[in-house]
CSV table of C-alpha atoms in Angstrom, one decimal:
chain,number,residue,atom,x,y,z
A,1416,MET,CA,-16.6,-1.6,61.0
A,1417,PRO,CA,-15.5,0.8,63.9
A,1418,ARG,CA,-13.0,3.5,63.4
A,1419,ARG,CA,-9.5,2.7,64.6
A,1420,GLU,CA,-8.2,5.0,67.3
A,1421,LEU,CA,-4.6,6.0,67.3
A,1422,ARG,CA,-2.3,6.7,70.2
A,1423,PRO,CA,-0.6,10.1,70.3
A,1424,GLY,CA,2.8,8.6,69.6
A,1425,GLN,CA,1.4,7.0,66.4
A,1426,VAL,CA,0.0,10.3,65.2
A,1427,TRP,CA,3.5,11.9,65.6
A,1428,LEU,CA,5.1,9.0,63.7
A,1429,ILE,CA,2.6,9.5,60.9
A,1430,GLY,CA,2.5,13.3,61.0
A,1431,VAL,CA,6.1,14.3,61.0
A,1432,PRO,CA,7.1,12.4,57.7
A,1433,LEU,CA,3.8,13.3,56.2
A,1434,ASN,CA,4.3,17.0,56.8
A,1435,LEU,CA,7.8,17.0,55.6
A,1436,LEU,CA,6.5,15.5,52.4
A,1437,LEU,CA,3.8,18.1,52.2
A,1438,ALA,CA,6.5,20.8,52.7
A,1439,VAL,CA,7.9,20.1,49.2
A,1440,PRO,CA,4.8,21.3,47.2
A,1441,CYS,CA,4.2,24.0,49.8
A,1442,ALA,CA,7.6,25.6,49.1
A,1443,TYR,CA,6.2,27.7,46.3
A,1444,PRO,CA,3.3,29.2,48.3
A,1445,VAL,CA,5.8,30.1,51.0
A,1446,ALA,CA,8.0,31.7,48.4
A,1447,PHE,CA,5.1,33.8,47.2
A,1448,ALA,CA,4.3,34.8,50.7
A,1449,MET,CA,8.0,35.9,51.2
A,1450,LEU,CA,7.7,37.9,47.9
A,1451,ALA,CA,4.5,39.6,49.1
A,1452,ALA,CA,6.2,40.5,52.4
A,1453,GLN,CA,9.1,42.0,50.6
A,1454,VAL,CA,6.9,44.1,48.3
A,1455,ILE,CA,4.7,45.2,51.2
A,1456,ALA,CA,7.7,46.1,53.3
A,1457,GLY,CA,9.1,48.1,50.4
A,1458,GLU,CA,5.9,50.0,49.9
A,1459,LEU,CA,5.7,50.9,53.6
A,1460,GLY,CA,9.3,52.1,53.5
A,1461,TRP,CA,10.6,49.4,55.8
A,1462,GLY,CA,13.1,48.0,53.3
A,1463,GLU,CA,14.4,48.2,49.8
A,1464,VAL,CA,12.5,46.6,46.9
A,1465,ASP,CA,13.7,46.1,43.4
A,1466,PRO,CA,11.7,48.6,41.2
A,1467,THR,CA,11.6,46.2,38.3
A,1468,LEU,CA,9.8,43.7,40.5
A,1469,VAL,CA,7.0,46.1,41.1
A,1470,ASP,CA,6.9,47.4,37.5
A,1471,ASP,CA,6.8,43.9,36.0
A,1472,GLY,CA,3.5,43.0,37.7
A,1473,ALA,CA,4.2,41.7,41.2
A,1474,GLU,CA,0.5,42.1,41.9
A,1475,ILE,CA,-0.4,39.2,39.6
A,1476,VAL,CA,2.3,36.9,41.1
A,1477,ILE,CA,1.2,37.8,44.6
A,1478,GLY,CA,-2.4,37.2,43.8
A,1479,LEU,CA,-1.6,33.8,42.4
A,1480,GLY,CA,0.5,33.1,45.4
A,1481,VAL,CA,-2.4,33.9,47.7
A,1482,VAL,CA,-4.6,31.4,45.8
A,1483,SER,CA,-1.9,28.7,45.9
A,1484,ALA,CA,-1.3,29.4,49.6
A,1485,LEU,CA,-5.0,29.0,50.4
A,1486,PHE,CA,-5.2,25.8,48.4
A,1487,ALA,CA,-2.0,24.4,50.1
A,1488,GLY,CA,-3.3,25.4,53.5
A,1489,LEU,CA,-6.6,23.6,52.9
A,1490,VAL,CA,-4.7,20.4,51.8
A,1491,VAL,CA,-2.4,20.5,54.8
A,1492,PHE,CA,-5.2,21.2,57.2
A,1493,GLY,CA,-7.4,18.5,55.7
A,1494,VAL,CA,-4.8,15.8,55.7
A,1495,ASN,CA,-3.7,16.5,59.3
A,1496,ALA,CA,-7.3,16.8,60.5
A,1497,LEU,CA,-7.9,13.3,59.2
A,1498,VAL,CA,-5.0,12.0,61.1
A,1499,THR,CA,-5.6,13.9,64.4
A,1500,SER,CA,-9.3,13.1,64.5
A,1501,ARG,CA,-8.5,9.5,65.2
A,1502,ALA,CA,-6.4,10.3,68.3
A,1503,PRO,CA,-8.6,11.6,71.1
A,1504,GLY,CA,-5.6,11.7,73.5
A,1505,LEU,CA,-3.5,13.9,71.4
A,1506,ARG,CA,-2.6,17.4,72.6
A,1507,ALA,CA,-3.6,19.3,69.6
A,1508,GLY,CA,-1.9,22.6,70.3
A,1509,GLY,CA,1.6,21.3,70.1
A,1510,TYR,CA,0.8,19.1,67.1
A,1511,TRP,CA,-0.5,22.0,65.0
A,1512,ILE,CA,2.4,24.2,66.0
A,1513,ALA,CA,4.7,21.4,64.8
A,1514,VAL,CA,2.7,21.1,61.6
A,1515,ALA,CA,3.2,24.8,60.8
A,1516,LEU,CA,6.9,24.7,61.6
A,1517,LEU,CA,7.4,21.5,59.5
A,1518,ILE,CA,5.8,23.2,56.5
A,1519,VAL,CA,7.3,26.7,56.7
A,1520,VAL,CA,10.8,26.2,58.0
A,1521,PRO,CA,12.1,23.8,55.3
A,1522,ALA,CA,10.7,26.1,52.6
A,1523,VAL,CA,12.2,29.3,54.1
A,1524,LEU,CA,15.6,27.5,54.5
A,1525,TYR,CA,15.4,26.4,50.9
A,1526,TRP,CA,14.6,29.8,49.4
A,1527,THR,CA,17.0,31.8,51.6
A,1528,VAL,CA,20.0,29.6,52.5
A,1529,LEU,CA,20.2,26.5,50.3
A,1530,ARG,CA,19.4,28.2,47.0
């Protein structure tokens, strides 16, 4: 049975809700990345960092965050690669930028504004 090709519009109709759903489990790796950025900025003297955060073992949390971010990135990339491989007419650059924004922006908004 031949593979079914998708039009670019169909990929967008599938991809946007799919990536918004993937943003839910990816909220925690984004939070770990934000924590790592805060600790690194504090160590470089670019900002204030809570001393108890560093004393209580932020290295372990950041290490687990890196592992979870890599796993989440592989899942997001794999699922989107399956969808985009069926659409030869899709402009991939814009789609992958939209994927990154659809994953990161809701998580950052959740951890900074809504919480």
